[in-house]
Amino acid sequence: MADTSTLDTKWPWTQPDITYHPDRQKWENRTAKRLAEDPSLTSTPLPEGFPKKLVSPLVWEGNDWKNEAQWVFTLSQDHLKEINEAVKHFRGLGLHFGHISPKTFPLPTLGPVLTSLSQELHYGRGFCVVRTIPVDSYSKEDNVLIYVGISSYIGATRGLQDANGGVLSHIKDLSSSFRPGQIGGPAYTTDKQVFHTDMGADIVSLFALEVAKEGGTSRISSSWRVYNELAEKRPDLVKVLSEDWAVDELVRFTCIMRSELISRTRWGKDPPYTNRPLLYHLDEKIIIQYARRYFTGFQGLPRSKEIPPITEAQAEALDALHFLAEKYSLGLNFQKGDIQYINNLSVFHARDDFKDDAKQRRHLLRLWQRNEDLAWKLPEPLKPLWKKTYAVTPEEQTFAIDPVIRDAVKGKN
């Protein structure tokens, strides 16, 4: 039976005063109130086995990085020629895109470099950028082919992001094309996207087909650095994060199942939620897996009233994760044609709000990936989701060439 010690069991259930977009003043007031009511919170023992401090290249602050050459690998003209030849080679094979791999998309000199970058993702700093693909020189389909081909050297196993085999997502403002309430995720708006991790991914990669006219900075932050601060100053929040939460993520889980299940699932339905921690300690590693909108809702997908609300302690923990991630974050100079890779198990990501115009509209492609040789061990509560995410066969994989809203973040209306 799930541990419900962190759930509010009083009736009527009342959600704390918390929204998707974090409010620093509310966070500070909540923190002050809780510490005034119980000063012993800061002396709470860490959960059994959890480290007092992580020491690793994965622990970093934005100020540690002085020059983007530390994380950007710039493609040479020879590399670009290899990529062009690989496109021709794969096209000549006549294969479905699900069969894109290092064997079918050969990069003789670039390939080993990309393999070493995957090592960096798993056991180095946890992020890198490959710069830059001349996207305007290729068709939509070939840009997808290049992105997937290069990325196969980073993590050859692709994860299912949507129903019917969809392993490729588009991140683009689609709010002008849909009625209010039809969008339930910030990826399809110009809104600020707060710090989070994606569900079901070891590696999250983003390919910039176009950047915003203004704003839209991509931001990342070491979750291991955030953990160290919480372990030192607020061990009670480490405890809260390591206990079960009522997670409104069933639509995410079931939308990666087969069609007979997809037809009967929506956010907050049967079963209404899962119980799991947001924070894990396994194999000497800390893993934080969460998205704020599962607890606050977003636009067309409010948090279901059928699900227990979060507690005041959980609300403070969510804000602490965001504002500490913001404090130690690094803003990336994400340029058109760049591919950004992050270790989704140790790095939070976010983006600033942005403005487009008629000629320049921010447009990214996204893959969820796994490198079977380098992959970290997963805690038991996450294994079912990962198993479903990566169960899609090459023949079942589909690649949306034009933007669509994923089923998992379609609004209720």
Short mmCIF file of C-alpha atoms in Angstrom, two decimals:
data_model
loop_
_atom_site.label_atom_id
_atom_site.label_comp_id
_atom_site.label_asym_id
_atom_site.label_seq_id
_atom_site.Cartn_x
_atom_site.Cartn_y
_atom_site.Cartn_z
CA MET A 1 0.00 0.00 0.00
CA ALA A 2 1.28 3.47 -0.87
CA ASP A 3 2.58 5.68 1.92
CA THR A 4 0.13 8.58 2.23
CA SER A 5 1.86 10.34 5.11
CA THR A 6 2.36 13.50 3.07
CA LEU A 7 -1.24 13.68 1.83
CA ASP A 8 -3.89 15.90 3.35
CA THR A 9 -6.56 13.49 4.62
CA LYS A 10 -8.86 16.13 6.11
CA TRP A 11 -12.18 16.83 4.41
CA PRO A 12 -12.95 19.04 2.61
CA TRP A 13 -9.65 18.94 0.75
CA THR A 14 -8.15 22.36 0.14
CA GLN A 15 -5.38 23.11 -2.33
CA PRO A 16 -2.73 25.56 -1.02
CA ASP A 17 -2.45 28.98 -2.60
CA ILE A 18 -0.05 27.94 -5.36
CA THR A 19 -0.12 28.33 -9.14
CA TYR A 20 1.94 27.04 -12.06
CA HIS A 21 3.93 30.27 -12.23
CA PRO A 22 5.84 30.49 -8.91
CA ASP A 23 5.37 33.52 -6.69
CA ARG A 24 8.51 34.31 -4.69
CA GLN A 25 6.68 36.35 -2.05
CA LYS A 26 4.20 33.54 -1.40
CA TRP A 27 7.08 31.07 -1.13
CA GLU A 28 8.94 33.27 1.36
CA ASN A 29 5.77 33.84 3.40
CA ARG A 30 4.94 30.15 3.45
CA THR A 31 8.49 29.27 4.50
CA ALA A 32 8.48 31.86 7.29
CA LYS A 33 5.11 30.66 8.56
CA ARG A 34 6.05 26.98 8.60
CA LEU A 35 9.39 27.61 10.33
CA ALA A 36 7.72 29.86 12.90
CA GLU A 37 5.19 27.14 13.66
CA ASP A 38 7.85 24.45 13.90
CA PRO A 39 11.49 25.63 14.25
CA SER A 40 12.62 22.00 14.52
CA LEU A 41 12.02 21.45 10.79
CA THR A 42 15.59 22.43 9.98
CA SER A 43 16.83 19.65 12.29
CA THR A 44 14.84 16.90 10.60
CA PRO A 45 17.04 13.85 9.91
CA LEU A 46 17.61 13.09 6.24
CA PRO A 47 15.84 9.96 4.97
CA GLU A 48 17.84 6.80 5.62
CA GLY A 49 20.75 6.43 3.22
CA PHE A 50 20.42 9.89 1.68
CA PRO A 51 23.77 11.72 1.48
CA LYS A 52 24.50 14.91 3.36
CA LYS A 53 26.35 16.21 0.32
CA LEU A 54 26.86 15.09 -3.26
CA VAL A 55 30.33 15.52 -4.74
CA SER A 56 30.40 15.12 -8.51
CA PRO A 57 30.91 16.99 -11.80
CA LEU A 58 27.09 16.92 -11.92
CA VAL A 59 27.10 19.40 -9.01
CA TRP A 60 27.56 22.85 -10.54
CA GLU A 61 26.28 26.41 -10.51
CA GLY A 62 25.68 28.66 -13.47
CA ASN A 63 28.50 30.94 -12.31
CA ASP A 64 30.94 28.02 -12.63
CA TRP A 65 30.77 28.28 -16.42
CA LYS A 66 32.75 31.18 -17.85
CA ASN A 67 32.74 30.41 -21.57
CA GLU A 68 30.22 28.53 -23.70
CA ALA A 69 33.12 26.72 -25.37
CA GLN A 70 33.08 24.62 -22.19
CA TRP A 71 29.81 22.98 -23.26
CA VAL A 72 29.39 23.78 -26.98
CA PHE A 73 30.83 21.49 -29.65
CA THR A 74 30.98 23.32 -32.99
CA LEU A 75 30.66 21.21 -36.11
CA SER A 76 33.44 21.63 -38.65
CA GLN A 77 32.96 21.78 -42.41
CA ASP A 78 34.18 18.17 -42.60
CA HIS A 79 31.55 17.16 -40.07
CA LEU A 80 28.84 18.92 -42.07
CA LYS A 81 29.96 17.07 -45.20
CA GLU A 82 29.73 13.79 -43.28
CA ILE A 83 26.21 14.66 -42.18
CA ASN A 84 25.21 15.47 -45.75
CA GLU A 85 26.62 12.15 -46.96
CA ALA A 86 24.82 10.32 -44.16
CA VAL A 87 21.52 11.85 -45.32
CA LYS A 88 22.13 10.55 -48.84
CA HIS A 89 23.18 7.15 -47.48
CA PHE A 90 20.05 6.71 -45.37
CA ARG A 91 17.77 7.90 -48.16
CA GLY A 92 19.40 5.33 -50.44
CA LEU A 93 18.49 2.52 -48.04
CA GLY A 94 14.76 3.20 -48.40
CA LEU A 95 14.14 2.54 -44.70
CA HIS A 96 11.46 3.83 -42.34
CA PHE A 97 12.78 6.62 -40.08
CA GLY A 98 12.37 4.29 -37.10
CA HIS A 99 15.49 2.51 -38.33
CA ILE A 100 17.73 5.59 -38.09
CA SER A 101 20.79 4.49 -36.11
CA PRO A 102 24.58 4.82 -36.13
CA LYS A 103 24.65 1.89 -38.59
CA THR A 104 22.24 3.47 -41.06
CA PHE A 105 23.41 7.07 -40.54
CA PRO A 106 27.23 6.68 -40.62
CA LEU A 107 29.38 9.52 -39.26
CA PRO A 108 32.96 8.18 -39.37
CA THR A 109 34.73 11.03 -37.55
CA LEU A 110 31.82 12.85 -35.90
CA GLY A 111 30.30 9.68 -34.46
CA PRO A 112 33.08 9.02 -31.91
CA VAL A 113 32.88 12.66 -30.76
CA LEU A 114 29.14 12.32 -30.18
CA THR A 115 29.69 9.09 -28.27
CA SER A 116 32.10 10.91 -25.95
CA LEU A 117 29.52 13.66 -25.44
CA SER A 118 27.07 11.00 -24.24
CA GLN A 119 29.65 9.99 -21.62
CA GLU A 120 29.74 13.64 -20.55
CA LEU A 121 25.97 13.67 -20.17
CA HIS A 122 25.91 10.63 -17.90
CA TYR A 123 29.07 11.07 -15.85
CA GLY A 124 30.35 14.59 -16.53
CA ARG A 125 28.52 17.91 -16.29
CA GLY A 126 25.25 16.49 -17.63
CA PHE A 127 24.67 18.78 -20.63
CA CYS A 128 26.13 19.84 -23.98
CA VAL A 129 25.21 21.67 -27.19
CA VAL A 130 26.09 20.65 -30.75
CA ARG A 131 26.40 23.69 -33.02
CA THR A 132 25.17 24.20 -35.71
CA ILE A 133 23.09 22.49 -38.42
CA PRO A 134 22.34 24.67 -41.50
CA VAL A 135 18.60 24.04 -41.23
CA ASP A 136 17.65 26.33 -44.10
CA SER A 137 19.64 24.12 -46.47
CA TYR A 138 17.42 21.11 -45.85
CA SER A 139 13.78 20.11 -46.19
CA LYS A 140 11.59 19.53 -43.12
CA GLU A 141 12.02 15.78 -43.50
CA ASP A 142 15.79 15.95 -43.85
CA ASN A 143 16.11 18.20 -40.81
CA VAL A 144 14.26 15.52 -38.84
CA LEU A 145 16.51 12.85 -40.36
CA ILE A 146 19.66 14.78 -39.41
CA TYR A 147 18.45 15.47 -35.87
CA VAL A 148 17.48 11.86 -35.24
CA GLY A 149 20.63 10.55 -36.93
CA ILE A 150 23.02 12.69 -34.90
CA SER A 151 21.08 12.00 -31.72
CA SER A 152 21.25 8.23 -32.24
CA TYR A 153 24.95 8.43 -31.27
CA ILE A 154 23.99 10.13 -27.99
CA GLY A 155 21.21 7.65 -27.14
CA ALA A 156 20.07 5.13 -29.72
CA THR A 157 16.80 4.19 -27.98
CA ARG A 158 14.00 6.66 -28.62
CA GLY A 159 11.07 7.14 -26.24
CA LEU A 160 7.40 7.38 -27.08
CA GLN A 161 6.05 10.87 -26.38
CA ASP A 162 2.55 10.50 -27.76
CA ALA A 163 -0.08 8.03 -28.92
CA ASN A 164 0.35 5.99 -32.09
CA GLY A 165 4.13 5.74 -32.01
CA GLY A 166 5.03 9.41 -31.90
CA VAL A 167 8.67 9.75 -30.82
CA LEU A 168 9.17 13.32 -32.09
CA SER A 169 7.52 16.39 -30.53
CA HIS A 170 7.36 19.98 -31.72
CA ILE A 171 7.75 22.80 -29.19
CA LYS A 172 6.05 25.84 -30.69
CA ASP A 173 3.43 28.45 -29.78
CA LEU A 174 0.13 27.13 -31.13
CA SER A 175 -2.16 29.26 -28.97
CA SER A 176 -3.41 31.30 -31.93
CA SER A 177 -4.69 28.13 -33.60
CA PHE A 178 -6.69 26.74 -30.68
CA ARG A 179 -9.53 27.97 -28.49
CA PRO A 180 -8.86 28.79 -24.81
CA GLY A 181 -8.86 25.62 -22.78
CA GLN A 182 -7.58 23.39 -25.57
CA ILE A 183 -3.95 23.60 -24.47
CA GLY A 184 -2.82 22.10 -21.16
CA GLY A 185 0.96 22.51 -21.39
CA PRO A 186 3.22 25.57 -21.65
CA ALA A 187 5.26 24.04 -24.50
CA TYR A 188 2.55 25.22 -26.90
CA THR A 189 2.35 28.77 -25.61
CA THR A 190 4.70 31.74 -25.25
CA ASP A 191 4.49 31.46 -21.44
CA LYS A 192 7.48 31.05 -19.20
CA GLN A 193 8.14 27.34 -18.60
CA VAL A 194 9.27 26.75 -15.02
CA PHE A 195 12.03 24.35 -13.94
CA HIS A 196 11.06 20.71 -14.30
CA THR A 197 12.08 17.36 -15.72
CA ASP A 198 10.37 15.44 -18.51
CA MET A 199 8.68 12.16 -17.61
CA GLY A 200 10.13 8.95 -19.02
CA ALA A 201 13.40 10.28 -20.40
CA ASP A 202 17.03 9.64 -19.52
CA ILE A 203 18.13 12.25 -22.05
CA VAL A 204 16.09 15.19 -23.34
CA SER A 205 17.30 16.75 -26.57
CA LEU A 206 16.05 19.86 -28.35
CA PHE A 207 16.82 20.94 -31.91
CA ALA A 208 16.27 24.63 -32.75
CA LEU A 209 14.71 25.00 -36.18
CA GLU A 210 14.11 28.66 -35.30
CA VAL A 211 14.53 30.88 -32.24
CA ALA A 212 12.18 33.54 -30.90
CA LYS A 213 12.24 37.13 -32.06
CA GLU A 214 12.65 38.11 -28.41
CA GLY A 215 13.17 36.08 -25.22
CA GLY A 216 12.78 32.32 -24.96
CA THR A 217 16.18 31.75 -23.34
CA SER A 218 16.74 28.07 -22.54
CA ARG A 219 17.78 27.59 -18.89
CA ILE A 220 19.19 24.56 -17.13
CA SER A 221 20.16 23.87 -13.52
CA SER A 222 21.90 21.09 -11.61
CA SER A 223 19.32 19.24 -9.50
CA TRP A 224 22.26 17.83 -7.55
CA ARG A 225 23.28 21.35 -6.53
CA VAL A 226 19.70 22.02 -5.47
CA TYR A 227 19.69 18.81 -3.45
CA ASN A 228 22.88 19.82 -1.62
CA GLU A 229 21.33 23.10 -0.50
CA LEU A 230 18.16 21.41 0.68
CA ALA A 231 20.11 18.69 2.51
CA GLU A 232 22.15 21.33 4.30
CA LYS A 233 19.46 23.89 5.12
CA ARG A 234 16.07 22.21 4.78
CA PRO A 235 16.38 18.46 5.31
CA ASP A 236 12.67 18.39 6.12
CA LEU A 237 11.93 19.23 2.50
CA VAL A 238 14.21 16.40 1.36
CA LYS A 239 12.05 14.13 3.50
CA VAL A 240 8.86 15.58 2.00
CA LEU A 241 10.14 15.09 -1.55
CA SER A 242 11.19 11.50 -0.82
CA GLU A 243 7.70 10.52 0.40
CA ASP A 244 4.68 9.67 -1.74
CA TRP A 245 2.83 12.42 -3.57
CA ALA A 246 -0.52 12.18 -5.35
CA VAL A 247 0.73 12.77 -8.88
CA ASP A 248 -1.81 13.80 -11.51
CA GLU A 249 0.16 12.19 -14.33
CA LEU A 250 -2.02 9.26 -15.37
CA VAL A 251 -2.77 10.80 -18.74
CA ARG A 252 0.99 10.92 -19.37
CA PHE A 253 1.35 7.28 -18.33
CA THR A 254 -1.60 5.91 -20.24
CA CYS A 255 -1.09 7.90 -23.43
CA ILE A 256 2.04 5.88 -24.07
CA MET A 257 0.09 2.65 -23.85
CA ARG A 258 -1.61 1.04 -26.81
CA SER A 259 -4.73 2.39 -28.47
CA GLU A 260 -7.27 0.31 -26.53
CA LEU A 261 -6.16 2.13 -23.36
CA ILE A 262 -5.72 5.56 -24.89
CA SER A 263 -9.42 5.79 -25.71
CA ARG A 264 -10.46 5.72 -22.03
CA THR A 265 -7.90 8.00 -20.43
CA ARG A 266 -7.89 11.67 -19.61
CA TRP A 267 -6.23 13.74 -16.92
CA GLY A 268 -7.58 12.82 -13.49
CA LYS A 269 -9.81 9.89 -14.54
CA ASP A 270 -9.76 6.18 -13.61
CA PRO A 271 -7.48 5.58 -11.82
CA PRO A 272 -7.31 9.23 -10.79
CA TYR A 273 -3.65 9.47 -9.79
CA THR A 274 -0.48 7.63 -8.89
CA ASN A 275 1.35 7.73 -5.57
CA ARG A 276 5.11 8.08 -5.84
CA PRO A 277 8.02 10.16 -4.52
CA LEU A 278 9.56 13.00 -6.52
CA LEU A 279 13.05 12.37 -5.07
CA TYR A 280 15.02 9.11 -5.06
CA HIS A 281 18.43 7.90 -3.90
CA LEU A 282 19.74 4.85 -5.75
CA ASP A 283 23.18 3.56 -6.70
CA GLU A 284 24.83 6.59 -5.04
CA LYS A 285 22.83 8.92 -7.28
CA ILE A 286 20.03 11.39 -6.59
CA ILE A 287 17.16 11.44 -9.08
CA ILE A 288 14.42 14.09 -9.02
CA GLN A 289 11.50 13.54 -11.38
CA TYR A 290 8.68 16.06 -11.36
CA ALA A 291 6.74 18.63 -13.36
CA ARG A 292 5.04 21.42 -11.47
CA ARG A 293 1.91 21.39 -13.61
CA TYR A 294 0.99 17.91 -12.30
CA PHE A 295 0.35 19.57 -8.93
CA THR A 296 -0.96 22.99 -9.95
CA GLY A 297 -2.53 22.37 -13.35
CA PHE A 298 -1.98 24.60 -16.38
CA GLN A 299 -4.62 26.43 -18.43
CA GLY A 300 -6.85 23.76 -20.07
CA LEU A 301 -5.73 21.03 -17.67
CA PRO A 302 -6.39 22.15 -14.09
CA ARG A 303 -5.55 19.75 -11.29
CA SER A 304 -8.49 17.41 -10.89
CA LYS A 305 -10.73 17.90 -7.85
CA GLU A 306 -10.89 14.10 -7.59
CA ILE A 307 -7.27 14.07 -6.48
CA PRO A 308 -6.05 14.96 -2.97
CA PRO A 309 -4.52 18.45 -2.94
CA ILE A 310 -0.90 18.92 -2.07
CA THR A 311 -0.01 19.97 1.47
CA GLU A 312 1.56 23.23 2.60
CA ALA A 313 4.85 21.36 3.02
CA GLN A 314 4.63 20.05 -0.52
CA ALA A 315 3.78 23.50 -1.85
CA GLU A 316 6.87 24.89 -0.15
CA ALA A 317 8.98 22.05 -1.55
CA LEU A 318 7.78 22.75 -5.11
CA ASP A 319 8.65 26.42 -4.78
CA ALA A 320 12.02 25.58 -3.21
CA LEU A 321 12.90 23.35 -6.17
CA HIS A 322 12.05 26.10 -8.64
CA PHE A 323 13.66 29.06 -6.90
CA LEU A 324 16.85 27.19 -5.99
CA ALA A 325 17.10 25.89 -9.55
CA GLU A 326 16.66 29.47 -10.74
CA LYS A 327 19.34 30.68 -8.31
CA TYR A 328 21.96 28.26 -9.67
CA SER A 329 20.82 28.19 -13.30
CA LEU A 330 22.72 28.68 -16.52
CA GLY A 331 21.15 30.46 -19.49
CA LEU A 332 22.17 28.88 -22.79
CA ASN A 333 22.77 30.88 -25.94
CA PHE A 334 20.56 28.52 -27.93
CA GLN A 335 20.96 29.39 -31.60
CA LYS A 336 19.15 28.33 -34.75
CA GLY A 337 20.53 24.96 -35.84
CA ASP A 338 21.80 24.01 -32.34
CA ILE A 339 20.99 20.71 -30.64
CA GLN A 340 20.88 20.81 -26.84
CA TYR A 341 21.28 17.59 -24.81
CA ILE A 342 20.69 17.26 -21.06
CA ASN A 343 20.74 14.43 -18.54
CA ASN A 344 17.08 14.53 -17.52
CA LEU A 345 17.82 12.62 -14.30
CA SER A 346 20.23 15.23 -12.92
CA VAL A 347 19.46 18.51 -14.72
CA PHE A 348 16.33 20.66 -14.52
CA HIS A 349 15.33 22.70 -17.55
CA ALA A 350 13.13 25.75 -18.14
CA ARG A 351 12.67 28.58 -20.60
CA ASP A 352 11.84 32.26 -20.47
CA ASP A 353 8.65 33.63 -22.00
CA PHE A 354 9.10 34.93 -25.53
CA LYS A 355 7.71 36.91 -28.43
CA ASP A 356 7.48 35.83 -32.05
CA ASP A 357 6.66 37.83 -35.13
CA ALA A 358 5.36 36.90 -38.56
CA LYS A 359 8.85 36.14 -39.88
CA GLN A 360 10.52 34.57 -36.85
CA ARG A 361 8.69 31.99 -34.72
CA ARG A 362 10.41 29.87 -32.10
CA HIS A 363 10.26 26.21 -33.15
CA LEU A 364 12.07 23.30 -31.50
CA LEU A 365 12.01 19.56 -32.04
CA ARG A 366 12.31 17.21 -29.05
CA LEU A 367 13.39 13.61 -28.51
CA TRP A 368 13.36 11.48 -25.36
CA GLN A 369 16.35 9.17 -25.46
CA ARG A 370 18.15 6.43 -23.60
CA ASN A 371 21.68 5.09 -23.97
CA GLU A 372 21.42 1.43 -22.93
CA ASP A 373 25.18 1.15 -22.28
CA LEU A 374 25.42 4.22 -20.03
CA ALA A 375 21.91 4.40 -18.55
CA TRP A 376 21.50 4.84 -14.79
CA LYS A 377 19.61 2.34 -12.67
CA LEU A 378 16.03 3.43 -12.12
CA PRO A 379 14.05 3.38 -8.85
CA GLU A 380 11.17 0.91 -8.82
CA PRO A 381 8.34 3.50 -8.96
CA LEU A 382 9.71 4.88 -12.25
CA LYS A 383 10.31 1.57 -14.02
CA PRO A 384 6.75 1.01 -15.32
CA LEU A 385 6.71 4.41 -17.02
CA TRP A 386 10.16 3.92 -18.54
CA LYS A 387 9.23 0.43 -19.73
CA LYS A 388 6.20 1.77 -21.60
CA THR A 389 8.07 4.77 -22.95
CA TYR A 390 10.78 2.68 -24.59
CA ALA A 391 8.65 -0.28 -25.67
CA VAL A 392 7.92 1.21 -29.11
CA THR A 393 9.60 -0.73 -31.92
CA PRO A 394 11.33 0.94 -34.90
CA GLU A 395 8.42 0.01 -37.16
CA GLU A 396 5.92 1.57 -34.74
CA GLN A 397 7.78 4.88 -34.41
CA THR A 398 6.27 7.89 -36.12
CA PHE A 399 7.82 11.31 -36.65
CA ALA A 400 5.45 14.28 -36.89
CA ILE A 401 6.83 16.59 -39.55
CA ASP A 402 4.50 19.46 -38.63
CA PRO A 403 3.53 20.70 -35.13
CA VAL A 404 0.67 19.01 -33.27
CA ILE A 405 -0.39 19.13 -29.62
CA ARG A 406 0.44 15.91 -27.82
CA ASP A 407 -2.56 14.04 -26.40
CA ALA A 408 -1.01 14.28 -22.93
CA VAL A 409 -1.35 18.08 -22.87
CA LYS A 410 -4.58 18.62 -24.77
CA GLY A 411 -6.99 20.69 -22.71
CA LYS A 412 -10.24 19.24 -21.41
CA ASN A 413 -12.23 21.59 -23.66
#
